[in-house]
Amino acid sequence: MAPRIGVFDSGFGGLTVLRELKTSMPEADYLYFGDTAHLPYGAKSVRTVAKYAIASARFLESRGIELLVVACNTATALALDEIKSAVRIPVIGVVEPGAERAASKSKARRAAVIATEATVSSHAYSRALEKLGLEVTEKACPLFVPLVEEGWVEHPVTENVAHIYMDDIFGNGATHPDVLLLGCTHYPLIRPLLRRVVPQHIEIVDSAESTATKVVGQLGSQSDAGLPGQLRCYATDSTDKFRRLGEKFLGCPINNIELVDIES
Ligand code: DGL
């Protein structure tokens, strides 16, 4: 039997993680939940994010998943323990795998993390990286999420904004990190732009690939005669908007989307 994996995010961004999961484990069936009615999580409090994340996780659990991936960096950073306590299935977040990837790449043992305001305020990435022996610089980049959702992934405005944010990290001549960890689901889409803005010797990493590796490690390869699995998506707001934006994040058509209300 192919594994049935739930993937949860505040909206569309987690589809960047799903894309990696589908590459690593194409035979699995995926149930993706985007809490688009409550997007963005990145400017919300722990209490609010935990409440929405738990309701979303329980919804996916009720659909028979055997493992939940919290693809949202903000939900992982603010509420991973609460989500784990609220469901009976194994839960994997993106912060630890991302920190492990950054640690494996840093020779200077110094990393910079960019993320939403809420993720940075939680210092979840700092704790995870410091545990692995790295010094950490964190920087909130709240304008990136709306710019990516506007489709401005290659746009002069986004490039200007990126210069302003990155100069804060790399322009001060202080203790230089040699790894930049993209601690938000949306940032992989502007990775080519960031590559041009960030000094060339800085390695850019994100959590998506390392999270997929962790899921494969947990479930093992359960190939079902090579047949690709099914994808079913749930959104708490407009399914049309989910399809339009989601296809950009996933990089392929999305056909199966259901509108759900987790508040009732
Ligand atoms: N998914 C969120 C994250 O990875 C970004 C979007 C939001 O703020 O909800 O932090």
GROMACS .gro file of C-alpha atoms and ligand atoms in nm:
model
  274
    1MET     CA    1   0.000   0.000   0.000
    2ALA     CA    2   0.126   0.348  -0.088
    3PRO     CA    3   0.167   0.575   0.215
    4ARG     CA    4  -0.092   0.847   0.274
    5ILE     CA    5   0.083   1.168   0.375
    6GLY     CA    6  -0.077   1.489   0.498
    7VAL     CA    7   0.091   1.821   0.425
    8PHE     CA    8  -0.023   2.133   0.606
    9ASP     CA    9   0.053   2.497   0.539
   10SER     CA   10  -0.104   2.838   0.599
   11GLY     CA   11  -0.174   2.858   0.225
   12PHE     CA   12  -0.001   2.784  -0.103
   13GLY     CA   13   0.364   2.809   0.002
   14GLY     CA   14   0.380   2.458   0.145
   15LEU     CA   15   0.337   2.331  -0.210
   16THR     CA   16   0.713   2.396  -0.248
   17VAL     CA   17   0.761   2.128   0.018
   18LEU     CA   18   0.503   1.901  -0.147
   19ARG     CA   19   0.694   1.937  -0.475
   20GLU     CA   20   1.005   1.792  -0.308
   21LEU     CA   21   0.802   1.519  -0.139
   22LYS     CA   22   0.648   1.416  -0.471
   23THR     CA   23   0.996   1.397  -0.623
   24SER     CA   24   1.131   1.184  -0.337
   25MET     CA   25   0.819   0.970  -0.294
   26PRO     CA   26   0.606   0.984  -0.609
   27GLU     CA   27   0.413   0.670  -0.515
   28ALA     CA   28   0.262   0.824  -0.200
   29ASP     CA   29  -0.089   0.969  -0.187
   30TYR     CA   30  -0.084   1.329  -0.067
   31LEU     CA   31  -0.351   1.528   0.111
   32TYR     CA   32  -0.254   1.894   0.113
   33PHE     CA   33  -0.430   2.143   0.340
   34GLY     CA   34  -0.389   2.518   0.279
   35ASP     CA   35  -0.548   2.735   0.546
   36THR     CA   36  -0.592   3.018   0.296
   37ALA     CA   37  -0.875   3.185   0.492
   38HIS     CA   38  -0.630   3.265   0.772
   39LEU     CA   39  -0.321   3.343   0.563
   40PRO     CA   40  -0.072   3.491   0.648
   41TYR     CA   41   0.040   3.318   0.968
   42GLY     CA   42   0.369   3.507   0.964
   43ALA     CA   43   0.230   3.816   1.137
   44LYS     CA   44   0.008   3.631   1.388
   45SER     CA   45   0.053   3.533   1.753
   46VAL     CA   46   0.146   3.188   1.888
   47ARG     CA   47  -0.205   3.141   2.026
   48THR     CA   48  -0.378   3.212   1.694
   49VAL     CA   49  -0.136   3.010   1.482
   50ALA     CA   50  -0.158   2.712   1.721
   51LYS     CA   51  -0.540   2.722   1.714
   52TYR     CA   52  -0.560   2.718   1.332
   53ALA     CA   53  -0.276   2.469   1.293
   54ILE     CA   54  -0.432   2.221   1.537
   55ALA     CA   55  -0.772   2.240   1.364
   56SER     CA   56  -0.603   2.182   1.027
   57ALA     CA   57  -0.392   1.892   1.158
   58ARG     CA   58  -0.699   1.724   1.308
   59PHE     CA   59  -0.887   1.766   0.982
   60LEU     CA   60  -0.610   1.585   0.793
   61GLU     CA   61  -0.586   1.317   1.062
   62SER     CA   62  -0.960   1.254   1.023
   63ARG     CA   63  -0.894   1.184   0.652
   64GLY     CA   64  -0.674   0.886   0.739
   65ILE     CA   65  -0.319   1.014   0.690
   66GLU     CA   66  -0.040   0.816   0.852
   67LEU     CA   67   0.210   1.101   0.878
   68LEU     CA   68   0.173   1.479   0.891
   69VAL     CA   69   0.427   1.719   0.745
   70VAL     CA   70   0.396   2.073   0.879
   71ALA     CA   71   0.532   2.250   0.572
   72CYS     CA   72   0.469   2.597   0.715
   73ASN     CA   73   0.780   2.739   0.882
   74THR     CA   74   0.574   2.973   1.100
   75ALA     CA   75   0.342   2.694   1.222
   76THR     CA   76   0.643   2.469   1.287
   77ALA     CA   77   0.832   2.743   1.470
   78LEU     CA   78   0.538   2.851   1.685
   79ALA     CA   79   0.328   2.542   1.738
   80LEU     CA   80   0.502   2.211   1.650
   81ASP     CA   81   0.476   2.073   2.004
   82GLU     CA   82   0.109   2.169   2.034
   83ILE     CA   83   0.032   2.007   1.696
   84LYS     CA   84   0.216   1.688   1.800
   85SER     CA   85   0.014   1.672   2.122
   86ALA     CA   86  -0.315   1.724   1.937
   87VAL     CA   87  -0.289   1.427   1.697
   88ARG     CA   88  -0.200   1.058   1.727
   89ILE     CA   89   0.010   1.031   1.410
   90PRO     CA   90   0.381   1.118   1.367
   91VAL     CA   91   0.442   1.484   1.281
   92ILE     CA   92   0.746   1.625   1.100
   93GLY     CA   93   0.813   2.001   1.086
   94VAL     CA   94   1.049   2.194   0.861
   95VAL     CA   95   1.272   2.374   1.111
   96GLU     CA   96   1.492   2.084   1.223
   97PRO     CA   97   1.555   1.945   0.873
   98GLY     CA   98   1.634   2.297   0.750
   99ALA     CA   99   1.876   2.359   1.036
  100GLU     CA  100   2.045   2.023   0.973
  101ARG     CA  101   2.089   2.107   0.605
  102ALA     CA  102   2.238   2.450   0.690
  103ALA     CA  103   2.471   2.296   0.948
  104SER     CA  104   2.593   2.037   0.699
  105LYS     CA  105   2.687   2.314   0.452
  106SER     CA  106   2.849   2.572   0.684
  107LYS     CA  107   3.225   2.562   0.715
  108ALA     CA  108   3.238   2.891   0.909
  109ARG     CA  109   2.977   2.751   1.153
  110ARG     CA  110   2.775   3.068   1.103
  111ALA     CA  111   2.433   3.076   0.939
  112ALA     CA  112   2.186   3.348   0.848
  113VAL     CA  113   1.816   3.268   0.854
  114ILE     CA  114   1.549   3.470   0.678
  115ALA     CA  115   1.184   3.410   0.765
  116THR     CA  116   0.854   3.572   0.862
  117GLU     CA  117   0.828   3.809   1.156
  118ALA     CA  118   0.666   3.541   1.374
  119THR     CA  119   0.925   3.274   1.291
  120VAL     CA  120   1.212   3.510   1.367
  121SER     CA  121   1.051   3.626   1.693
  122SER     CA  122   1.013   3.263   1.807
  123HIS     CA  123   1.391   3.203   1.759
  124ALA     CA  124   1.308   2.840   1.672
  125TYR     CA  125   1.571   2.836   1.397
  126SER     CA  126   1.831   2.993   1.628
  127ARG     CA  127   1.772   2.724   1.889
  128ALA     CA  128   1.791   2.443   1.633
  129LEU     CA  129   2.110   2.582   1.474
  130GLU     CA  130   2.280   2.666   1.803
  131LYS     CA  131   2.217   2.309   1.918
  132LEU     CA  132   2.417   2.204   1.611
  133GLY     CA  133   2.702   2.437   1.709
  134LEU     CA  134   2.634   2.729   1.474
  135GLU     CA  135   2.620   3.102   1.538
  136VAL     CA  136   2.304   3.253   1.394
  137THR     CA  137   2.189   3.584   1.247
  138GLU     CA  138   1.812   3.604   1.197
  139LYS     CA  139   1.630   3.853   0.977
  140ALA     CA  140   1.257   3.894   0.922
  141CYS     CA  141   1.172   3.965   0.557
  142PRO     CA  142   0.794   4.024   0.573
  143LEU     CA  143   0.765   4.186   0.229
  144PHE     CA  144   0.878   3.873   0.045
  145VAL     CA  145   0.553   3.675   0.099
  146PRO     CA  146   0.320   3.935  -0.061
  147LEU     CA  147   0.570   4.000  -0.342
  148VAL     CA  148   0.589   3.629  -0.427
  149GLU     CA  149   0.210   3.593  -0.411
  150GLU     CA  150   0.185   3.891  -0.649
  151GLY     CA  151   0.397   3.686  -0.887
  152TRP     CA  152   0.685   3.934  -0.866
  153VAL     CA  153   0.952   3.667  -0.837
  154GLU     CA  154   1.166   3.839  -1.102
  155HIS     CA  155   1.083   4.204  -1.055
  156PRO     CA  156   1.293   4.516  -0.988
  157VAL     CA  157   1.090   4.598  -0.677
  158THR     CA  158   1.158   4.252  -0.528
  159GLU     CA  159   1.525   4.285  -0.620
  160ASN     CA  160   1.547   4.625  -0.446
  161VAL     CA  161   1.376   4.489  -0.137
  162ALA     CA  162   1.612   4.189  -0.138
  163HIS     CA  163   1.914   4.422  -0.154
  164ILE     CA  164   1.789   4.617   0.147
  165TYR     CA  165   1.725   4.301   0.352
  166MET     CA  166   2.046   4.123   0.249
  167ASP     CA  167   2.266   4.429   0.307
  168ASP     CA  168   2.151   4.417   0.668
  169ILE     CA  169   2.291   4.065   0.698
  170PHE     CA  170   2.592   4.061   0.470
  171GLY     CA  171   2.681   4.428   0.433
  172ASN     CA  172   2.802   4.518   0.780
  173GLY     CA  173   3.141   4.347   0.772
  174ALA     CA  174   3.065   4.174   1.103
  175THR     CA  175   3.083   3.798   1.165
  176HIS     CA  176   2.992   3.669   0.821
  177PRO     CA  177   2.768   3.369   0.780
  178ASP     CA  178   2.854   3.139   0.488
  179VAL     CA  179   2.506   2.984   0.463
  180LEU     CA  180   2.169   3.152   0.405
  181LEU     CA  181   1.876   2.939   0.517
  182LEU     CA  182   1.542   3.019   0.355
  183GLY     CA  183   1.308   2.975   0.652
  184CYS     CA  184   0.979   3.040   0.474
  185THR     CA  185   0.779   2.839   0.222
  186HIS     CA  186   0.766   3.126  -0.029
  187TYR     CA  187   1.135   3.203  -0.050
  188PRO     CA  188   1.243   2.910  -0.274
  189LEU     CA  189   1.054   3.087  -0.556
  190ILE     CA  190   1.288   3.388  -0.534
  191ARG     CA  191   1.599   3.176  -0.492
  192PRO     CA  192   1.740   3.272  -0.838
  193LEU     CA  193   1.691   3.641  -0.752
  194LEU     CA  194   1.851   3.596  -0.409
  195ARG     CA  195   2.140   3.412  -0.573
  196ARG     CA  196   2.220   3.729  -0.767
  197VAL     CA  197   2.187   3.954  -0.462
  198VAL     CA  198   2.371   3.749  -0.200
  199PRO     CA  199   2.755   3.725  -0.219
  200GLN     CA  200   2.856   3.431  -0.437
  201HIS     CA  201   3.042   3.239  -0.166
  202ILE     CA  202   2.724   3.214   0.046
  203GLU     CA  203   2.547   2.881   0.008
  204ILE     CA  204   2.167   2.913  -0.010
  205VAL     CA  205   1.967   2.625   0.139
  206ASP     CA  206   1.600   2.560   0.212
  207SER     CA  207   1.406   2.314   0.426
  208ALA     CA  208   1.197   2.151   0.154
  209GLU     CA  209   1.448   1.895   0.027
  210SER     CA  210   1.580   1.798   0.371
  211THR     CA  211   1.224   1.762   0.503
  212ALA     CA  212   1.144   1.526   0.214
  213THR     CA  213   1.455   1.323   0.297
  214LYS     CA  214   1.340   1.297   0.658
  215VAL     CA  215   0.994   1.176   0.551
  216VAL     CA  216   1.148   0.908   0.328
  217GLY     CA  217   1.371   0.807   0.622
  218GLN     CA  218   1.068   0.775   0.847
  219LEU     CA  219   0.839   0.587   0.608
  220GLY     CA  220   1.097   0.405   0.402
  221SER     CA  221   1.055   0.359   0.028
  222GLN     CA  222   0.723   0.180  -0.023
  223SER     CA  223   0.714   0.175  -0.399
  224ASP     CA  224   0.383   0.051  -0.539
  225ALA     CA  225   0.491  -0.083  -0.880
  226GLY     CA  226   0.604   0.269  -0.971
  227LEU     CA  227   0.250   0.406  -0.999
  228PRO     CA  228   0.229   0.777  -0.910
  229GLY     CA  229   0.003   0.851  -0.613
  230GLN     CA  230  -0.297   1.082  -0.594
  231LEU     CA  231  -0.303   1.444  -0.479
  232ARG     CA  232  -0.605   1.592  -0.309
  233CYS     CA  233  -0.603   1.954  -0.190
  234TYR     CA  234  -0.818   2.126   0.069
  235ALA     CA  235  -0.840   2.505   0.105
  236THR     CA  236  -1.031   2.717   0.355
  237ASP     CA  237  -1.086   2.998   0.102
  238SER     CA  238  -1.140   3.035  -0.274
  239THR     CA  239  -1.051   2.716  -0.463
  240ASP     CA  240  -1.001   2.920  -0.782
  241LYS     CA  241  -0.735   3.132  -0.618
  242PHE     CA  242  -0.579   2.819  -0.468
  243ARG     CA  243  -0.555   2.664  -0.814
  244ARG     CA  244  -0.415   2.980  -0.976
  245LEU     CA  245  -0.146   3.049  -0.718
  246GLY     CA  246  -0.089   2.689  -0.614
  247GLU     CA  247   0.009   2.578  -0.963
  248LYS     CA  248   0.296   2.831  -0.955
  249PHE     CA  249   0.425   2.688  -0.628
  250LEU     CA  250   0.378   2.323  -0.723
  251GLY     CA  251   0.494   2.366  -1.081
  252CYS     CA  252   0.215   2.150  -1.227
  253PRO     CA  253  -0.166   2.154  -1.266
  254ILE     CA  254  -0.384   2.101  -0.958
  255ASN     CA  255  -0.724   1.943  -1.032
  256ASN     CA  256  -0.861   1.813  -0.709
  257ILE     CA  257  -0.941   2.099  -0.467
  258GLU     CA  258  -1.214   2.102  -0.204
  259LEU     CA  259  -1.331   2.402  -0.001
  260VAL     CA  260  -1.348   2.320   0.372
  261ASP     CA  261  -1.450   2.508   0.685
  262ILE     CA  262  -1.244   2.410   0.988
  263GLU     CA  263  -1.422   2.655   1.218
  264SER     CA  264  -1.756   2.476   1.209
  265DGL     N1  265   0.390   2.952   0.516
  265DGL     C1  266   0.447   3.064   0.587
  265DGL     C2  267   0.589   3.024   0.637
  265DGL     O1  268   0.652   2.935   0.583
  265DGL     C3  269   0.456   3.188   0.501
  265DGL     C4  270   0.322   3.250   0.471
  265DGL     C5  271   0.249   3.299   0.595
  265DGL     O2  272   0.294   3.396   0.658
  265DGL     O3  273   0.146   3.239   0.627
  265DGL     O4  274   0.636   3.082   0.731
   0.00000   0.00000   0.00000
